[in-house]
Short mmCIF file of C-alpha atoms and ligand atoms in Angstrom, two decimals:
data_model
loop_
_atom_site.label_atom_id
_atom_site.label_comp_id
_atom_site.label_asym_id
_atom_site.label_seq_id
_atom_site.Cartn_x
_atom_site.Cartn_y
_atom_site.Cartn_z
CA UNK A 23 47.25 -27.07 -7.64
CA UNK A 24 50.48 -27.04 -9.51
CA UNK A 25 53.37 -25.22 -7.55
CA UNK A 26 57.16 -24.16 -9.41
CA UNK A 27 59.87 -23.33 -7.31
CA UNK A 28 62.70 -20.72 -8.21
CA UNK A 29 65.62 -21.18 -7.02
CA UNK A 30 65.29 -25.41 -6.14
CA UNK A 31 68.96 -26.22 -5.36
CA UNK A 32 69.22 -23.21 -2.63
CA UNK A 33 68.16 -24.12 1.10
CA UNK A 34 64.90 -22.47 1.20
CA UNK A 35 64.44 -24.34 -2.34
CA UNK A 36 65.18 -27.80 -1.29
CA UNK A 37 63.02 -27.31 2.39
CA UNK A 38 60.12 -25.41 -0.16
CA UNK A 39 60.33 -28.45 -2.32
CA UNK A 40 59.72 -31.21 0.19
CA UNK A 41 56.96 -28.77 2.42
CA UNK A 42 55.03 -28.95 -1.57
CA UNK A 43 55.63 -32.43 -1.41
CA UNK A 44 53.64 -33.04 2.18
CA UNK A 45 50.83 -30.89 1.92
CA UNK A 46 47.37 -31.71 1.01
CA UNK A 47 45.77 -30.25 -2.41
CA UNK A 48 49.64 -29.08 -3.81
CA UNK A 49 51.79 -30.60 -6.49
CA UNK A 50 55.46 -30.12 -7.11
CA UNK A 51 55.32 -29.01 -11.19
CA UNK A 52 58.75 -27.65 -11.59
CA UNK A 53 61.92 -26.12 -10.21
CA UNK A 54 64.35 -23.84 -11.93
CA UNK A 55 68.13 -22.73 -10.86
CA UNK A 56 70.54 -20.45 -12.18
CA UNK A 57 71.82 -21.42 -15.97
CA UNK A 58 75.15 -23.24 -15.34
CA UNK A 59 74.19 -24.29 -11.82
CA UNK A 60 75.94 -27.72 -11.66
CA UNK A 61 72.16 -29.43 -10.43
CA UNK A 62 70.70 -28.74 -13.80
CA UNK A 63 69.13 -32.06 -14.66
CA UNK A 64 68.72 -33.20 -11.84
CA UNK A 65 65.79 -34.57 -10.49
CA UNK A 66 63.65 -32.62 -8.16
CA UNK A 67 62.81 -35.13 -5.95
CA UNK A 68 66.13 -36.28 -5.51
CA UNK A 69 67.45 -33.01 -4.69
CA UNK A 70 65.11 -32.63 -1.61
CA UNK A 71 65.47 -36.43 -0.51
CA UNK A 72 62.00 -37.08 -1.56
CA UNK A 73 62.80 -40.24 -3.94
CA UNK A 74 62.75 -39.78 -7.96
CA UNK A 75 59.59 -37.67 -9.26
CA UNK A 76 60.45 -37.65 -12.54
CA UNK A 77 60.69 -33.93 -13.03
CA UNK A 78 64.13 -32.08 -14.11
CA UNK A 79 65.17 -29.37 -12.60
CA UNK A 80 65.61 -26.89 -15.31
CA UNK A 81 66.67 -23.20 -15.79
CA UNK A 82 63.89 -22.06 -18.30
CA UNK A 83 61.94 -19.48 -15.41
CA UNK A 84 59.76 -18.56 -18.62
CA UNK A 85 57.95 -22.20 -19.60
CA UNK A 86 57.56 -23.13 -16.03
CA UNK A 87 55.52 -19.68 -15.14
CA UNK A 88 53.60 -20.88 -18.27
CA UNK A 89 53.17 -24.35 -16.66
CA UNK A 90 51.73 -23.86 -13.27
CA UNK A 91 49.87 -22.37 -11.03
CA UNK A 92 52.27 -20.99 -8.47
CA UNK A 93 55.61 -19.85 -8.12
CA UNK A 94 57.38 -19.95 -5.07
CA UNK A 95 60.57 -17.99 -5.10
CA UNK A 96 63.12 -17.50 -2.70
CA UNK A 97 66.23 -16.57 -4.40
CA UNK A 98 68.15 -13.22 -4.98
CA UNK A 99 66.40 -9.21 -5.56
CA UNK A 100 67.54 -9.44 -9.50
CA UNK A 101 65.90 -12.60 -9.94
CA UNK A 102 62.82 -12.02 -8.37
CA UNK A 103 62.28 -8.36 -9.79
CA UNK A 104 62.21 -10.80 -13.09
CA UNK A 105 60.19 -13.01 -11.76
CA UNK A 106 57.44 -10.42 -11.20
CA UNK A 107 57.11 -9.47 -14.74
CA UNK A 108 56.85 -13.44 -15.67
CA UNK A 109 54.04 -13.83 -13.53
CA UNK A 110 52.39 -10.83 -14.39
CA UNK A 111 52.37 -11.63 -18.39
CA UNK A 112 51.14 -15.45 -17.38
CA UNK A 113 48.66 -14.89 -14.74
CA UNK A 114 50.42 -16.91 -12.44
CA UNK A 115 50.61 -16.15 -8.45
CA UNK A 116 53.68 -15.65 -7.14
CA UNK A 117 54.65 -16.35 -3.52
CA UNK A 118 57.96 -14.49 -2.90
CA UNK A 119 59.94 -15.20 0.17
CA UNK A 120 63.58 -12.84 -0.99
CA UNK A 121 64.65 -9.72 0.96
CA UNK A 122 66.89 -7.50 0.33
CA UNK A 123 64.97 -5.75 -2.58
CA UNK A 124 66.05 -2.21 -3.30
CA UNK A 125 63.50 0.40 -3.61
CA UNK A 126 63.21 0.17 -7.34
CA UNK A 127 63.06 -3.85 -7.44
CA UNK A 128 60.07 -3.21 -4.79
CA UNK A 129 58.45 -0.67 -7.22
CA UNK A 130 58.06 -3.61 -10.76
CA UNK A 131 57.41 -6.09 -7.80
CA UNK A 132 54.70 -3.65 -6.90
CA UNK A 133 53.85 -2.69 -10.44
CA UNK A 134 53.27 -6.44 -11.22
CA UNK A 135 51.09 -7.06 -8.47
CA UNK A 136 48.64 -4.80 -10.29
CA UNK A 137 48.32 -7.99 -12.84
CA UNK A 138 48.15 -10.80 -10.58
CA UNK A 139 48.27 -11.55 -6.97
CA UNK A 140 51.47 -11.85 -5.21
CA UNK A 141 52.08 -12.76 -1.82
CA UNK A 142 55.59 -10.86 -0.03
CA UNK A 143 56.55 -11.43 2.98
CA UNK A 144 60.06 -11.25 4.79
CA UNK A 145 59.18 -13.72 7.38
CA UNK A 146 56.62 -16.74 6.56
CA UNK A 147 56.54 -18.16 9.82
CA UNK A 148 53.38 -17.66 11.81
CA UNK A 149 55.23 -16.58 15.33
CA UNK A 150 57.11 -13.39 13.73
CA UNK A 151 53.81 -12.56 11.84
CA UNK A 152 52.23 -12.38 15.25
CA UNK A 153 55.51 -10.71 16.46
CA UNK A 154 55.01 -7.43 14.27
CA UNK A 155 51.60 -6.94 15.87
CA UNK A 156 52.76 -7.85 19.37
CA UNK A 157 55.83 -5.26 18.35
CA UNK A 158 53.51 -2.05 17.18
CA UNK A 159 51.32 -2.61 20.33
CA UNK A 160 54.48 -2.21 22.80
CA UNK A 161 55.96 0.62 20.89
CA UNK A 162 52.03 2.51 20.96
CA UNK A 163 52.48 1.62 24.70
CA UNK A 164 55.80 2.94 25.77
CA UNK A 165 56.69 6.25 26.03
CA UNK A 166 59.84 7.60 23.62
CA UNK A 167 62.50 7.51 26.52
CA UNK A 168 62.11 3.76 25.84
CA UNK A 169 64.75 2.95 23.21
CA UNK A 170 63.95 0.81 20.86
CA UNK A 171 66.70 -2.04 19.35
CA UNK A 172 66.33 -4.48 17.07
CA UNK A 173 68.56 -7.56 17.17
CA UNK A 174 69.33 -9.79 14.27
CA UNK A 175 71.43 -13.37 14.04
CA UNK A 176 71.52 -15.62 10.92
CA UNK A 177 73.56 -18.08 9.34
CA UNK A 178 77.01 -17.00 8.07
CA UNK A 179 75.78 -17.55 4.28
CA UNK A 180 73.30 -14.44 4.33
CA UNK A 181 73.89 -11.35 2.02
CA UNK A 182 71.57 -8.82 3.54
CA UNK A 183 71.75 -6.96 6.46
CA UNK A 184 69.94 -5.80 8.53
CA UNK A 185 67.50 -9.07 7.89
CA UNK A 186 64.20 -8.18 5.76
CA UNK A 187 62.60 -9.79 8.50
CA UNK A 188 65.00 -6.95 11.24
CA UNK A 189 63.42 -4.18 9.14
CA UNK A 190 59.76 -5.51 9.23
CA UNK A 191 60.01 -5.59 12.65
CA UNK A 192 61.57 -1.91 12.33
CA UNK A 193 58.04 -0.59 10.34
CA UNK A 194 56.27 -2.42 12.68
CA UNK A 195 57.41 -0.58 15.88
CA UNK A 196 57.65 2.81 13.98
CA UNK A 197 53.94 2.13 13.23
CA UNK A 198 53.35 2.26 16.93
CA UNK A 199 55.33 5.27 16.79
CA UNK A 200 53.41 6.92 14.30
CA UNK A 201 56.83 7.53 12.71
CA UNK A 202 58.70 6.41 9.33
CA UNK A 203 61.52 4.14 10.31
CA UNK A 204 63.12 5.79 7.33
CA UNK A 205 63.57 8.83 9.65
CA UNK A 206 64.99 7.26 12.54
CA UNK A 207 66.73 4.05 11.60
CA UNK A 208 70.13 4.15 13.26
CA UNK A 209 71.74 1.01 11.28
CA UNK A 210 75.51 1.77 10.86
CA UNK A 211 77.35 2.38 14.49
CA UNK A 212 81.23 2.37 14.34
CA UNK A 213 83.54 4.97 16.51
CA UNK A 214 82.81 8.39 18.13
CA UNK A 215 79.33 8.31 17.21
CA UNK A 216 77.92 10.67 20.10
CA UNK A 217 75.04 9.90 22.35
CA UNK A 218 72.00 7.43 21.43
CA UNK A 219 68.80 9.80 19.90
CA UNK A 220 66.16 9.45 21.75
CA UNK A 221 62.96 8.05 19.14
CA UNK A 222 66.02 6.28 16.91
CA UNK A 223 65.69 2.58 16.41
CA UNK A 224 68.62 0.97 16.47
CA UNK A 225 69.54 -2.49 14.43
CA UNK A 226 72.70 -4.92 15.43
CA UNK A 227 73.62 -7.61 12.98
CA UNK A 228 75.34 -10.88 13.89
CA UNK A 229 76.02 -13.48 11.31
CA UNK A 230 77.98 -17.19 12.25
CA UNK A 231 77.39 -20.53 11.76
CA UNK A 232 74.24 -22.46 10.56
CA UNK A 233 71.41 -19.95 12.48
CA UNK A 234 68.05 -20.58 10.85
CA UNK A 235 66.77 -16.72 12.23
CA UNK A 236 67.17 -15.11 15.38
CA UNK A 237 65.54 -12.09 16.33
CA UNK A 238 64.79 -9.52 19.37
CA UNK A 239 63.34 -5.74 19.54
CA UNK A 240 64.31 -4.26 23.08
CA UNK A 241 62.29 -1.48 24.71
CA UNK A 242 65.25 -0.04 26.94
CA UNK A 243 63.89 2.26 29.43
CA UNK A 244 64.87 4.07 32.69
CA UNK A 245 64.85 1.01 35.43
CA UNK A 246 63.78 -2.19 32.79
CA UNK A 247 63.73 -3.55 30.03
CA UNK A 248 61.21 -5.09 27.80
CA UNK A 249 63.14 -7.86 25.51
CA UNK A 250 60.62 -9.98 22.50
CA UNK A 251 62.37 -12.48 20.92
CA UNK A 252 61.78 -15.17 18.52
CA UNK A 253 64.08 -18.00 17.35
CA UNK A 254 63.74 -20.17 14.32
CA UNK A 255 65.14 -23.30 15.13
CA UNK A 256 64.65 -24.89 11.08
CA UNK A 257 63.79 -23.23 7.75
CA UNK A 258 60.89 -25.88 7.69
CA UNK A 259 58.12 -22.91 9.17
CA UNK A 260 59.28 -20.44 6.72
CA UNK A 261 58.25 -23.38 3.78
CA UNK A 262 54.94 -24.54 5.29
CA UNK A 263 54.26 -20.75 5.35
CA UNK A 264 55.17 -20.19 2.11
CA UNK A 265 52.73 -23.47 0.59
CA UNK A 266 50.19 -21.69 2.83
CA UNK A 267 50.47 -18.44 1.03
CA UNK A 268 50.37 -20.06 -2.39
CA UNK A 269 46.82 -21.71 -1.86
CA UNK A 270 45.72 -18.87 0.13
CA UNK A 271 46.27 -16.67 -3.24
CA UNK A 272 44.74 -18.35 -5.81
CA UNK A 273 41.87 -17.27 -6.72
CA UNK A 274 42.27 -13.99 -4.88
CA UNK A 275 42.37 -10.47 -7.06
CA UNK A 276 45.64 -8.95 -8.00
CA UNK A 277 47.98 -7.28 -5.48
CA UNK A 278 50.21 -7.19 -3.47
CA UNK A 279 49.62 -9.40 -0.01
CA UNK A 280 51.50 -10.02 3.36
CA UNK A 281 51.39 -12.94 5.23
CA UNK A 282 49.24 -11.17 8.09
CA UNK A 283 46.70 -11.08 4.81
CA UNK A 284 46.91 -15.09 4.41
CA UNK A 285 46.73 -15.29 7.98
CA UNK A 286 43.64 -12.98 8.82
CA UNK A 287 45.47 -10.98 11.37
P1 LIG B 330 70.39 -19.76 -1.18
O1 LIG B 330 71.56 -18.99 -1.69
O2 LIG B 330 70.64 -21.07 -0.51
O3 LIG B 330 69.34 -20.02 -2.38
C1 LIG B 330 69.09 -19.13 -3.42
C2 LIG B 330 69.03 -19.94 -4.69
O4 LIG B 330 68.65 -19.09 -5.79
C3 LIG B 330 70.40 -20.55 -5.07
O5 LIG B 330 70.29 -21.95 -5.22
C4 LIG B 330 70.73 -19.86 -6.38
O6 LIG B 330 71.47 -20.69 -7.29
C5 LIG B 330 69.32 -19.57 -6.92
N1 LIG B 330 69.34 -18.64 -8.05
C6 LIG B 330 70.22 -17.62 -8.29
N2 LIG B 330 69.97 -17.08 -9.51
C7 LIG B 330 68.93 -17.75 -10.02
C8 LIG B 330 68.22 -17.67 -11.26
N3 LIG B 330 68.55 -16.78 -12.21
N4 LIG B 330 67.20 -18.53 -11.48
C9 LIG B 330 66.87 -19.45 -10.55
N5 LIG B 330 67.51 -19.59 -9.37
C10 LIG B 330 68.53 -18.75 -9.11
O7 LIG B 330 69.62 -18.74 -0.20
P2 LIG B 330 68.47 -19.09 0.87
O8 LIG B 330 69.08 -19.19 2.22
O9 LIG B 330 67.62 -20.21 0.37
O10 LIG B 330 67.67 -17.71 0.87
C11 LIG B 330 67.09 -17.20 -0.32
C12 LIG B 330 66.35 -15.90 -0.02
O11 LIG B 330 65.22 -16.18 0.82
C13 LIG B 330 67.17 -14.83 0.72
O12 LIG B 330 66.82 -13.55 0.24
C14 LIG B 330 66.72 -14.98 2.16
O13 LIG B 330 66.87 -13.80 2.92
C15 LIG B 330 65.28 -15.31 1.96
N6 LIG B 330 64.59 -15.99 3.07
C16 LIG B 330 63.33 -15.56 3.35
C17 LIG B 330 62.59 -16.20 4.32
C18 LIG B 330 61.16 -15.77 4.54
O14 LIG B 330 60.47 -16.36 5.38
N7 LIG B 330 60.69 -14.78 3.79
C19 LIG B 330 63.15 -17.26 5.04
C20 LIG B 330 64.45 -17.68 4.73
C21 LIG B 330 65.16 -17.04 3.72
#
């Protein structure tokens, strides 16, 4: 199975490069950057430390959807929203790993799932995937007076905040809740803000250093508290988890898929 990757150069794109590179029944086919990136030319392999492949990285999205049988793309909402059309008019699946869409970049990723299968998820590791379900059951459990606060800490180089993979954990727990975390999503505290709601979730964003992803939803009720957390300690699980999804979706029908689909939870 031939696999492109969007976005090559970036750090998801060099780890998603060499994670093609070691699994079974996969081929790296291409990689595309940005037109002017200075890595243009460049050969793929080199760029991930994998030796020379003998395949340039180029910026021509178009011919390499054309190519292959997969895209992986972790890059940037504007890309990806074009990205979505590209694989819809080839056939091709599309694996897409960027957050931070806004709600009409969600819509033509939606609207292009009707065409071809494509895989989104904001977290591709397997322990947050088992997180969200872990997450819904506790908030089902606990009564309201238990507040809910999701915790967030990444890498000082991230643009979007709260995470994508913060908010999943957010429609997870107001799932359990039987509520849209639309309605009570308490993201932006600064001053004389009043008393907590009662039934809000809460999100806190930290950002420093070289954190792969860092995350915790607390259940703070009267006496204890209830903290889940999981820690990333390398983008290399987000990768693998990514490969996974791409053979997991060929072959399958178009739509839209999460990673709990490729995992069977
Ligand atoms: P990054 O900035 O290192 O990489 C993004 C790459 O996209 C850059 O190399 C950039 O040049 C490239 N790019 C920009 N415009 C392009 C274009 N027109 N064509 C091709 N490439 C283009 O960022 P990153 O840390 O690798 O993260 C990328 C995205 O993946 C972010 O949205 C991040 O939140 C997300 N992410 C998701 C998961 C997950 O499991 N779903 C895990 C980690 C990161």
């Amino acid at each position: 199975m031939k696999i492109g990757v969007v976005g090559a150069a970036g750090r998801m794109g060099r780890m998603l490069l060499a994670a093609v590179d070691a699994a079974d029944g996969v081929e790296i086919a291409g990689g595309v950057e940005a037109s002017g990136h200075p890595d243009l030319g460049k050969d793929l392999g080199e760029l991930a430390e994998l030796g020379t492949m003998g395949i340039a990285l180029t910026s021509d999205a178009g011919a390499m959807f054309e190519d292959v049988d997969a895209v992986i793309d972790f890059t940037v909402p504007v890309v990806t929203e074009a990205n979505a059309k590209l694989a819809a008019n080839s056939g091709t699946v599309l694996v897409i790993g960027t957050t931070g869409m806004t709600e009409d970049q969600q819509h033509n990723v939606d609207q292009a799932a009707s065409r071809t299968a494509i895989v989104q998820a904001a977290n591709y590791s397997v322990g947050v995937n088992m997180l969200l379900g872990l997450v819904e059951q506790a908030a089902r459990i606990l009564p309201e007076i238990y507040d809910i606060e999701i915790l967030d800490m990444h890498h000082h180089h991230k643009i979007d905040a709260p995470s994508g993979t913060a908010l999943a954990l957010g429609h997870a727990a107001a799932k359990g809740r039987n509520v849209n975390l639309e309605d009570v999503a308490d993201k932006v505290r600064d001053g004389i803000i009043g008393p907590r709601k009662q039934g809000d979730i809460g999100f806190a964003t930290l950002r420093g250093g070289d954190v792969a992803g860092e995350h915790t939803v607390m259940y703070a009720g009267p006496g204890e508290r209830i903290e889940i957390t999981h820690k990333a300690s390398s983008r290399e699980v987000f990768a693998i988890g990514a490969v996974r999804a791409a053979l997991w979706a060929t072959g399958q029908k178009p739509g839209l898929y999460s990673m709990k689909d490729v995992l069977g939870l």
